[in-house]
Coordinates of C-alpha atoms in Angstrom, one line a residue:
Chain A
M1 CA 70.8 -71.4 -11.3
V2 CA 67.6 -73.5 -11.2
N3 CA 64.8 -72.7 -8.8
I4 CA 65.8 -74.1 -5.5
E5 CA 62.7 -73.1 -3.6
P6 CA 60.7 -76.0 -2.3
S7 CA 57.4 -77.0 -3.9
L8 CA 54.6 -76.1 -1.5
D9 CA 51.3 -77.7 -0.5
V10 CA 49.5 -74.6 0.8
E11 CA 45.8 -75.0 1.6
P12 CA 43.9 -73.5 -1.4
Q13 CA 42.0 -70.9 0.6
V14 CA 45.3 -69.8 2.3
A15 CA 47.1 -69.7 -1.0
A16 CA 44.4 -67.4 -2.4
V17 CA 44.8 -65.0 0.6
L18 CA 48.5 -64.9 0.2
A19 CA 48.2 -64.3 -3.6
R20 CA 45.8 -61.4 -2.8
K21 CA 48.4 -59.9 -0.5
R22 CA 51.1 -60.1 -3.3
Q23 CA 48.7 -58.4 -5.7
K24 CA 48.3 -55.5 -3.2
R25 CA 52.0 -55.0 -2.7
N26 CA 52.2 -52.1 -5.1
L27 CA 49.3 -50.2 -3.6
P28 CA 50.1 -46.7 -2.3
A29 CA 50.5 -46.2 1.5
Y30 CA 47.5 -46.7 3.7
K31 CA 45.4 -43.6 4.4
P32 CA 42.6 -43.8 7.0
R33 CA 39.1 -43.2 5.9
A34 CA 37.0 -40.7 7.8
R35 CA 34.7 -42.1 10.5
S36 CA 31.7 -40.6 8.8
E37 CA 32.5 -42.5 5.6
I38 CA 32.9 -45.8 7.5
Q39 CA 29.6 -45.1 9.4
S40 CA 27.8 -44.4 6.2
L41 CA 29.1 -47.6 4.5
T42 CA 28.1 -49.5 7.6
Q43 CA 24.6 -48.0 7.5
S44 CA 24.1 -48.9 3.8
F45 CA 25.5 -52.4 4.4
I46 CA 23.1 -53.0 7.3
E47 CA 20.2 -51.9 5.1
Q48 CA 21.2 -54.5 2.5
Q49 CA 20.8 -57.3 5.1
N50 CA 17.5 -59.0 6.0
D51 CA 14.3 -57.3 7.1
S52 CA 15.1 -57.7 10.7
Y53 CA 17.4 -54.6 10.4
A54 CA 14.8 -52.5 8.6
G55 CA 14.7 -48.9 10.0
H56 CA 17.8 -49.4 12.1
K57 CA 20.3 -46.6 12.4
V58 CA 24.1 -46.8 12.8
Q59 CA 25.4 -44.3 15.3
N60 CA 28.5 -43.4 17.3
L61 CA 31.0 -45.4 15.2
L62 CA 34.4 -45.3 17.0
R63 CA 37.8 -46.8 16.2
L64 CA 39.0 -49.4 18.7
T65 CA 42.5 -50.2 19.7
G66 CA 43.9 -53.7 20.0
G67 CA 44.0 -56.3 17.3
A68 CA 47.3 -56.0 15.4
S69 CA 45.8 -57.5 12.3
K70 CA 42.4 -55.9 11.6
E71 CA 40.9 -52.4 11.7
L72 CA 38.3 -52.4 14.4
F73 CA 35.3 -50.1 15.0
R74 CA 32.4 -50.3 17.4
F75 CA 29.1 -48.7 16.8
A76 CA 25.5 -48.6 18.1
L77 CA 22.6 -49.9 16.1
I78 CA 19.4 -48.1 17.1
A79 CA 16.2 -50.0 16.4
P80 CA 13.1 -48.0 15.3
G81 CA 11.7 -48.3 18.9
G82 CA 14.8 -46.6 20.2
S83 CA 16.6 -49.6 21.8
S84 CA 20.3 -49.8 21.1
Q85 CA 22.8 -52.7 20.7
S86 CA 26.5 -52.5 20.2
Y87 CA 28.4 -54.1 17.4
V88 CA 32.0 -54.5 16.0
L89 CA 33.1 -53.9 12.5
R90 CA 36.2 -55.8 11.5
M91 CA 38.0 -54.7 8.3
N92 CA 41.0 -56.2 6.6
P93 CA 43.8 -53.6 6.2
P94 CA 45.8 -53.8 2.9
E95 CA 48.5 -55.8 4.6
S96 CA 49.1 -57.0 8.1
V97 CA 51.2 -59.1 10.4
I98 CA 49.0 -62.0 9.4
E99 CA 47.1 -62.3 6.2
T100 CA 43.9 -64.3 6.7
S101 CA 40.5 -65.0 5.3
L102 CA 37.6 -63.2 7.0
S103 CA 35.2 -65.8 5.5
R104 CA 36.9 -68.4 7.6
E105 CA 36.7 -66.4 10.7
F106 CA 33.0 -65.7 10.0
E107 CA 32.3 -69.4 9.4
A108 CA 34.1 -70.3 12.7
L109 CA 32.1 -67.9 14.7
R110 CA 28.9 -69.2 13.3
A111 CA 30.0 -72.8 13.8
F112 CA 30.9 -72.3 17.4
E113 CA 27.9 -70.2 18.5
G114 CA 26.4 -72.0 21.4
I115 CA 29.4 -74.4 21.8
V116 CA 31.9 -71.9 23.3
P117 CA 31.3 -68.2 24.0
V118 CA 31.9 -66.2 20.9
P119 CA 30.7 -62.9 19.5
K120 CA 27.7 -63.4 17.2
A121 CA 28.6 -63.2 13.5
I122 CA 26.0 -60.9 12.0
C123 CA 27.0 -60.3 8.3
I124 CA 30.0 -60.3 6.0
D125 CA 31.3 -58.5 3.0
A126 CA 33.6 -61.3 2.0
D127 CA 35.0 -59.9 -1.2
G128 CA 35.1 -56.3 0.0
S129 CA 32.7 -55.2 -2.8
H130 CA 30.9 -52.9 -0.3
F131 CA 33.5 -51.6 2.1
G132 CA 36.4 -51.7 -0.4
T133 CA 38.1 -54.5 1.7
P134 CA 36.8 -57.7 3.3
S135 CA 34.8 -56.8 6.4
M136 CA 32.4 -58.3 8.8
I137 CA 30.1 -57.3 11.6
T138 CA 29.8 -59.1 14.9
S139 CA 28.1 -58.4 18.2
L140 CA 30.1 -56.6 20.8
V141 CA 30.8 -58.8 23.8
T142 CA 31.5 -56.9 27.0
G143 CA 34.5 -58.0 29.1
V144 CA 38.2 -57.3 29.7
T145 CA 41.4 -59.0 28.8
K146 CA 43.0 -58.1 32.1
P147 CA 40.7 -58.0 35.2
L148 CA 40.5 -55.4 37.8
G149 CA 43.0 -56.0 40.6
A150 CA 45.4 -58.0 38.3
P151 CA 49.1 -57.2 39.0
G152 CA 50.7 -54.5 36.9
G153 CA 53.0 -56.6 34.7
G154 CA 52.3 -57.8 31.2
G155 CA 49.3 -57.0 29.0
G156 CA 51.1 -54.8 26.5
V157 CA 50.4 -54.8 22.8
S158 CA 48.5 -57.9 21.7
G159 CA 48.0 -58.8 25.3
L160 CA 51.2 -60.9 25.6
G161 CA 52.2 -62.0 29.0
I162 CA 49.1 -60.8 30.9
N163 CA 49.3 -61.6 34.6
V164 CA 45.7 -62.0 35.9
G165 CA 46.8 -62.6 39.4
T166 CA 46.3 -65.6 41.7
P167 CA 42.6 -65.4 42.4
W168 CA 41.7 -65.1 38.7
R169 CA 44.0 -68.0 37.7
K170 CA 41.9 -70.4 39.8
L171 CA 38.7 -69.0 38.3
L172 CA 39.9 -69.0 34.6
A173 CA 41.8 -72.3 34.4
E174 CA 38.8 -74.5 34.3
P175 CA 36.8 -72.6 31.6
F176 CA 40.1 -72.1 29.7
I177 CA 40.5 -75.9 29.4
K178 CA 36.8 -76.6 29.0
H179 CA 36.5 -74.4 26.0
L180 CA 39.7 -75.7 24.3
V181 CA 38.4 -79.2 24.7
A182 CA 35.0 -78.2 23.2
I183 CA 36.8 -76.7 20.2
H184 CA 38.8 -79.8 19.7
N185 CA 35.9 -82.1 20.2
F186 CA 33.7 -80.2 17.7
D187 CA 32.7 -82.3 14.7
C188 CA 34.5 -80.1 12.2
Q189 CA 34.2 -82.5 9.2
S190 CA 30.4 -82.5 9.3
A191 CA 30.1 -78.7 10.0
D192 CA 29.3 -76.0 7.6
L193 CA 32.9 -74.8 7.0
P194 CA 33.2 -74.4 3.2
S195 CA 36.4 -72.2 3.5
Y196 CA 38.3 -74.9 5.4
S197 CA 40.0 -77.9 3.8
V198 CA 40.5 -81.2 5.6
P199 CA 44.3 -82.1 5.4
N200 CA 43.8 -85.8 5.0
A201 CA 45.3 -86.5 1.5
Y202 CA 48.3 -88.2 3.2
P203 CA 49.2 -88.7 6.9
Q204 CA 51.6 -85.8 7.2
Q205 CA 49.5 -83.3 5.3
A206 CA 48.2 -81.5 8.4
A207 CA 51.8 -80.7 9.5
R208 CA 53.1 -80.2 6.0
R209 CA 50.4 -77.6 5.1
Q210 CA 51.3 -75.5 8.1
V211 CA 55.0 -75.6 7.3
D212 CA 54.2 -74.6 3.7
W213 CA 51.9 -71.8 4.6
W214 CA 54.6 -70.1 6.7
T215 CA 57.3 -70.9 4.2
Q216 CA 55.3 -69.1 1.6
A217 CA 54.8 -66.1 3.9
W218 CA 58.6 -66.0 4.5
I219 CA 59.4 -66.1 0.8
D220 CA 56.8 -63.4 0.1
D221 CA 57.6 -61.0 2.9
V222 CA 61.2 -61.5 4.0
V223 CA 63.1 -58.2 4.5
D224 CA 66.2 -59.4 6.4
P225 CA 67.1 -63.0 5.4
N226 CA 67.7 -65.3 8.4
P227 CA 69.4 -68.7 7.8
L228 CA 67.8 -70.1 11.0
I229 CA 64.4 -69.8 9.4
V230 CA 65.4 -72.0 6.5
T231 CA 67.2 -74.4 8.8
A232 CA 64.1 -74.8 11.0
E233 CA 62.0 -75.3 7.8
N234 CA 64.3 -78.1 6.7
W235 CA 64.2 -79.7 10.1
M236 CA 60.4 -79.7 10.0
R237 CA 60.2 -81.1 6.5
N238 CA 62.4 -84.0 7.7
N239 CA 60.3 -84.6 10.8
L240 CA 56.7 -84.2 9.7
P241 CA 54.4 -86.1 12.2
S242 CA 51.4 -88.0 11.0
C243 CA 48.0 -86.8 12.2
D244 CA 45.7 -89.6 13.4
E245 CA 42.7 -87.4 14.2
I246 CA 41.8 -84.1 12.5
V247 CA 40.3 -81.5 14.8
F248 CA 39.3 -77.9 14.6
L249 CA 42.2 -75.6 15.8
H250 CA 41.7 -72.1 17.1
S251 CA 45.4 -71.4 16.5
D252 CA 45.7 -68.4 18.8
Y253 CA 44.3 -69.8 22.0
R254 CA 45.8 -67.9 24.9
T255 CA 45.2 -65.4 27.6
G256 CA 44.8 -62.0 25.9
N257 CA 42.6 -63.6 23.2
Y258 CA 39.5 -64.1 25.4
L259 CA 37.4 -61.7 27.3
I260 CA 36.7 -62.0 31.0
D261 CA 33.3 -61.2 32.5
E262 CA 34.4 -59.7 35.8
Q263 CA 30.9 -59.9 37.4
N264 CA 30.3 -63.5 36.6
Q265 CA 34.0 -64.4 37.0
T266 CA 34.3 -66.4 33.8
I267 CA 35.3 -66.2 30.1
S268 CA 32.6 -64.2 28.2
A269 CA 34.1 -64.6 24.6
I270 CA 36.9 -66.3 22.8
L271 CA 38.2 -64.0 20.2
D272 CA 40.7 -63.9 17.2
W273 CA 39.8 -67.0 15.2
E274 CA 41.5 -65.7 12.0
L275 CA 44.3 -68.3 12.1
S276 CA 41.9 -71.2 12.7
H277 CA 42.3 -74.3 10.6
L278 CA 41.9 -78.1 10.7
G279 CA 44.7 -80.2 11.9
D280 CA 46.5 -81.9 14.8
F281 CA 45.4 -81.1 18.3
H282 CA 49.1 -80.9 19.3
D283 CA 49.3 -77.7 17.2
D284 CA 47.0 -75.8 19.7
I285 CA 48.6 -77.5 22.7
A286 CA 52.0 -76.4 21.7
W287 CA 50.6 -72.8 21.2
V288 CA 49.1 -72.7 24.6
I289 CA 52.3 -73.8 26.3
S290 CA 54.5 -71.3 24.4
K291 CA 56.9 -69.4 26.7
V292 CA 56.0 -66.1 25.2
F293 CA 52.3 -66.4 26.2
G294 CA 53.0 -67.2 29.8
H295 CA 55.0 -65.9 32.7
L296 CA 56.5 -66.9 36.0
D297 CA 54.4 -66.9 39.1
E298 CA 55.4 -65.5 42.5
Q299 CA 57.4 -68.6 43.3
G300 CA 59.2 -68.5 40.0
Q301 CA 57.2 -71.3 38.4
F302 CA 56.3 -70.9 34.7
L303 CA 52.5 -70.7 34.1
V304 CA 51.2 -71.5 30.7
S305 CA 49.0 -68.6 29.5
G306 CA 49.5 -67.2 33.0
L307 CA 47.1 -69.8 34.4
M308 CA 48.7 -73.1 35.5
P309 CA 51.9 -75.0 35.3
R310 CA 52.7 -76.7 32.0
Q311 CA 52.4 -80.3 33.3
E312 CA 49.1 -79.5 35.0
F313 CA 47.7 -78.1 31.8
L314 CA 48.8 -81.2 29.8
D315 CA 47.4 -83.6 32.4
R316 CA 44.1 -81.8 32.6
Y317 CA 43.7 -81.7 28.8
M318 CA 44.5 -85.4 28.5
Q319 CA 42.1 -86.3 31.3
A320 CA 39.3 -84.2 29.8
T321 CA 39.7 -85.5 26.2
G322 CA 41.2 -89.0 26.6
R323 CA 43.8 -88.0 24.0
N324 CA 47.4 -88.9 24.6
I325 CA 50.0 -86.2 24.0
N326 CA 53.0 -87.5 22.0
P327 CA 56.1 -85.7 23.2
K328 CA 57.8 -85.9 19.7
T329 CA 54.7 -84.5 18.0
L330 CA 54.3 -81.8 20.6
H331 CA 58.0 -80.8 20.1
F332 CA 57.4 -80.6 16.3
Y333 CA 54.5 -78.2 16.8
E334 CA 56.4 -76.1 19.4
I335 CA 59.1 -75.6 16.7
L336 CA 56.4 -74.9 14.1
N337 CA 54.6 -72.4 16.2
N338 CA 57.7 -70.4 17.2
Y339 CA 58.9 -70.5 13.6
K340 CA 55.5 -69.3 12.5
V341 CA 55.5 -66.3 14.9
A342 CA 59.1 -65.5 13.9
V343 CA 57.9 -65.4 10.3
E344 CA 54.9 -63.2 11.1
L345 CA 57.0 -60.7 13.1
L346 CA 60.4 -60.7 11.4
A347 CA 59.0 -60.8 7.8
S348 CA 55.3 -59.9 7.5
A349 CA 55.1 -57.2 10.2
Y350 CA 58.3 -55.7 9.0
R351 CA 57.2 -55.8 5.3
T352 CA 53.8 -54.3 6.2
A353 CA 55.5 -51.5 8.1
I354 CA 57.9 -50.5 5.4
E355 CA 55.2 -50.7 2.8
A356 CA 53.1 -48.5 5.0
H357 CA 50.2 -50.8 4.3
N358 CA 48.5 -50.8 7.7
H359 CA 46.7 -48.5 10.0
Q360 CA 49.2 -49.4 12.7
S361 CA 52.6 -49.2 11.0
V362 CA 54.3 -48.1 14.1
L363 CA 52.9 -51.1 16.0
Q364 CA 53.9 -53.4 13.2
I365 CA 57.5 -52.2 13.3
W366 CA 57.5 -52.3 17.1
L367 CA 56.4 -56.0 17.0
V368 CA 59.4 -56.9 14.7
S369 CA 61.9 -56.9 17.6
C370 CA 59.8 -59.5 19.4
G371 CA 60.6 -62.0 16.6
H372 CA 64.1 -62.5 18.1
V373 CA 62.5 -64.1 21.2
F374 CA 60.8 -66.7 19.0
I375 CA 64.0 -67.3 17.0
S376 CA 65.8 -67.9 20.3
E377 CA 63.1 -70.4 21.2
V378 CA 63.4 -72.3 17.9
C379 CA 67.2 -72.6 18.6
R380 CA 66.6 -74.0 22.1
L381 CA 63.9 -76.5 20.9
L382 CA 66.1 -77.7 18.0
E383 CA 69.0 -78.2 20.3
E384 CA 67.2 -79.8 23.2
G385 CA 64.8 -82.1 21.4
P386 CA 61.5 -83.3 22.8
R387 CA 60.8 -83.5 26.5
S388 CA 60.3 -87.0 27.7
Chain B
M1 CA 77.9 -27.8 16.6
T2 CA 74.4 -29.2 15.9
P3 CA 72.2 -30.5 18.8
S4 CA 73.0 -34.1 19.6
I5 CA 70.6 -36.8 18.3
K6 CA 69.8 -37.7 21.9
N7 CA 68.7 -34.2 22.8
R8 CA 66.6 -33.9 19.6
L9 CA 64.9 -37.2 20.4
S10 CA 64.3 -36.1 24.0
S11 CA 62.7 -32.8 22.7
M12 CA 60.4 -34.9 20.5
V13 CA 59.4 -37.2 23.4
H14 CA 58.6 -34.1 25.5
A15 CA 56.5 -32.6 22.8
L16 CA 54.6 -35.8 22.1
T17 CA 54.1 -36.6 25.8
D18 CA 53.2 -33.2 27.2
I19 CA 51.6 -31.4 24.3
I20 CA 50.4 -33.6 21.5
L21 CA 49.1 -36.6 23.5
P22 CA 46.9 -34.5 25.8
A23 CA 45.5 -32.8 22.7
I24 CA 44.3 -36.0 21.1
D25 CA 40.5 -36.5 21.3
S26 CA 39.8 -39.0 24.1
D27 CA 37.5 -40.9 21.7
N28 CA 40.4 -41.5 19.3
S29 CA 42.0 -44.4 21.1
L30 CA 43.9 -45.6 18.0
A31 CA 45.6 -42.2 17.5
R32 CA 46.4 -42.1 21.2
E33 CA 47.9 -45.7 21.1
Q34 CA 50.0 -44.8 18.0
A35 CA 51.3 -41.6 19.6
E36 CA 52.3 -43.6 22.7
L37 CA 54.1 -46.1 20.6
V38 CA 56.0 -43.3 18.8
V39 CA 57.1 -42.1 22.3
A40 CA 58.2 -45.6 23.1
H41 CA 60.1 -45.9 19.8
L42 CA 61.9 -42.6 20.2
T43 CA 62.8 -43.5 23.8
L44 CA 64.1 -46.9 22.7
I45 CA 66.1 -45.3 19.8
G46 CA 67.6 -42.9 22.4
R47 CA 68.8 -45.9 24.4
Q48 CA 70.2 -47.8 21.4
I49 CA 71.8 -45.0 19.4
D50 CA 75.2 -45.1 21.1
K51 CA 75.6 -48.8 20.7
A52 CA 73.7 -49.5 17.4
S53 CA 76.8 -49.3 15.3
D54 CA 78.8 -51.6 17.6
F55 CA 75.9 -54.2 17.4
D56 CA 75.9 -54.0 13.6
R57 CA 79.7 -54.4 13.5
L58 CA 79.6 -57.4 15.8
E59 CA 76.8 -59.0 13.7
L60 CA 78.6 -58.5 10.4
R61 CA 81.7 -60.0 11.8
A62 CA 79.7 -63.0 13.1
V63 CA 77.8 -63.5 9.8
I64 CA 81.1 -63.4 7.9
N65 CA 82.5 -66.0 10.1
L66 CA 79.4 -68.1 9.7
G67 CA 79.5 -67.7 5.9
R68 CA 83.2 -68.7 5.7
T69 CA 82.5 -71.8 7.9
V70 CA 79.4 -73.1 6.1
S71 CA 80.8 -72.5 2.7
A72 CA 83.9 -74.4 3.7
I73 CA 82.1 -77.4 5.1
A74 CA 79.3 -77.6 2.4
L75 CA 79.8 -80.8 0.4
G76 CA 77.6 -82.0 -2.4
G77 CA 76.7 -81.6 -6.1
S78 CA 76.7 -78.6 -8.4
H79 CA 73.8 -76.7 -6.6
T80 CA 75.7 -76.9 -3.3
S81 CA 79.1 -75.9 -4.7
E82 CA 77.6 -73.0 -6.7
A83 CA 75.7 -71.8 -3.7
A84 CA 78.8 -72.0 -1.5
D85 CA 80.7 -69.9 -4.1
T86 CA 77.9 -67.3 -3.9
V87 CA 78.3 -67.1 -0.1
T88 CA 82.1 -66.5 -0.6
A89 CA 81.3 -63.8 -3.2
A90 CA 78.8 -62.1 -0.8
I91 CA 81.4 -62.0 1.9
K92 CA 83.9 -60.3 -0.5
A93 CA 81.3 -57.8 -1.6
A94 CA 80.4 -57.0 2.0
A95 CA 84.0 -56.0 2.6
H96 CA 83.6 -53.4 -0.2
E97 CA 80.3 -51.9 1.0
G98 CA 82.0 -49.7 3.5
D99 CA 79.7 -48.5 6.2
D100 CA 76.5 -50.1 5.0
R101 CA 76.9 -53.0 7.4
Q102 CA 73.3 -53.9 7.4
E103 CA 73.3 -54.4 3.6
G104 CA 76.4 -56.7 4.0
I105 CA 74.6 -58.7 6.7
R106 CA 71.5 -59.0 4.5
S107 CA 73.3 -60.2 1.4
I108 CA 75.5 -62.8 3.3
N109 CA 72.5 -64.1 5.1
H110 CA 70.5 -64.4 1.9
A111 CA 73.4 -66.3 0.3
I112 CA 73.5 -68.7 3.3
E113 CA 69.7 -69.2 3.1
Q114 CA 70.2 -70.2 -0.6
L115 CA 73.1 -72.5 0.3
I116 CA 70.8 -74.3 2.8
R117 CA 68.2 -74.8 0.1
A118 CA 70.8 -75.9 -2.4
C119 CA 72.2 -78.4 0.2
N120 CA 68.7 -79.8 0.5
I121 CA 68.8 -80.7 -3.2
D122 CA 72.2 -82.3 -3.5
G123 CA 74.2 -81.7 -0.3
E124 CA 75.8 -84.6 1.6
K125 CA 73.8 -85.5 4.7
A126 CA 76.7 -85.3 7.1
S127 CA 77.7 -81.9 5.8
N128 CA 74.1 -80.6 5.9
E129 CA 73.9 -81.6 9.6
K130 CA 77.1 -79.8 10.4
I131 CA 75.9 -76.7 8.6
A132 CA 72.6 -76.8 10.6
A133 CA 74.5 -77.1 13.9
K134 CA 76.7 -74.1 12.9
I135 CA 73.7 -72.0 12.0
I136 CA 71.9 -72.8 15.3
A137 CA 75.0 -71.9 17.3
H138 CA 75.4 -68.7 15.4
T139 CA 71.7 -67.7 15.7
K140 CA 71.6 -68.5 19.5
A141 CA 74.4 -65.9 20.0
Q142 CA 72.9 -63.4 17.5
S143 CA 69.3 -63.6 18.8
L144 CA 70.6 -63.1 22.4
R145 CA 72.3 -59.8 21.2
D146 CA 69.1 -58.8 19.4
R147 CA 67.1 -59.5 22.5
V148 CA 69.5 -57.4 24.6
L149 CA 69.2 -54.5 22.1
F150 CA 65.4 -54.6 22.3
A151 CA 64.9 -55.7 25.9
A152 CA 63.2 -52.3 26.7
T153 CA 60.2 -53.3 24.6
N154 CA 59.2 -55.7 27.5
F155 CA 58.3 -58.5 25.1
D156 CA 60.9 -60.8 26.6
A157 CA 59.7 -62.9 29.5
E158 CA 63.4 -63.4 30.4
K159 CA 64.4 -59.8 30.1
D160 CA 65.5 -59.6 33.7
S161 CA 68.1 -62.3 33.2
L162 CA 69.5 -60.9 30.0
P163 CA 73.0 -59.4 30.1
S164 CA 73.4 -55.6 29.6
Q165 CA 74.3 -54.0 26.3
E166 CA 77.8 -53.4 27.6
E167 CA 78.2 -57.0 28.7
I168 CA 77.0 -58.4 25.4
L169 CA 79.4 -56.2 23.4

């Protein structure tokens, strides 16, 4: 039989990351390195940086939980005068639920410093020549993903479905929209973002590149074939929307991916930029309104990201940006986003777990079952069509 | 008679919860989280084990029905007809694989995936649309069963409105 797989237009930097993952497929199972070894590597890496770190000592390096895709450590950096500051080391595991470029994340943090609250990007080992795997150091921002006094439900692994409670909803809704608007209004095409490509070769390229990224991930990682995945892929290929305005997209913007400063009652940092890319603002909007990232309030009304009703969010976004939300385009990106997470969970997380290529294999296999919720959403969206 | 799987799982959960977890260094939050997830997994397996075989049997039956339906309605050129024949062959092979139902499900679903891709090349539009509708209807039912089986993971925002394992079977 001839090759019946589609020809794909994957963004070059993403294609390189996916190729790197395929090359690592035959590696032996992941074995954790001793904390002392990581601390020593961090010390020597810091020493290689500019003179401002001369004489600084890395101390108290500890593993952190959270983050299903990266190995995380915190450590203290002690200056010669004795003052101490806390930092985070992020390291790519051999494989993960999402395979991403740390360079892009680093560039995004640098680009958005002073525009929205982000951890300060300090230094990067982009090719892994020092740490043995791509790694970067950022400042540690204090804050919580679930504030004190929030109701008990939600907030499991990856912070899905966090219920911050009524008082915090009112406090967080405004900065939540404000920061999303700032990200989308950022002049991404003039910014220093060398690892990002502008999808403007043809009107549908922004949408097409996303479909092709996750199609490639499915082909690479599938364990249990699923005809709905290919059916959804076909539907998307036949319904690619044009993109009139290319913006910077966070791509995982939701409650659980920002830190809350309880004292100042606001958002202290927006995290997890690894899936960021350039494209259509509907992409992020569809992500924010996803059912899986919200929950019902005390009156049974669905709250997007646990903060506000769907229509209120859409209205406030349109009012703040002057952009109009096209229901058909939004519907496309809702299907794409649910498809994408289904691929991440049912294929990539599963593959990572059975290859034992991650520090959290037991979490990766735990996440697989969540993929059925996203599959169910794809079915519903394909059947119901766009909301008017 | 050997100890039942449920009792063995229960002993493991006890050991992990009452002996191993308290012994993990409080600084080692990753090890603690992993151990807690192992407890959750073992507890979930304990809840699923009596019904897992029934779920697999039901899924295999549904996938065979889907395969028969889509291969019968697939119309098009040589890619489509060849892929439809592969679906039929996968269904026949699954019948000979005895108790390995999951392998049967996997091979039929793979053949159906390939059929959809083949239809994209030379399938007739009306037939492609019918196949898509059948696949969506099948997946709606199957994903509901999967969500019921894994409801205890608490990922599902609608878990309180899902049917029970007994009801779905």
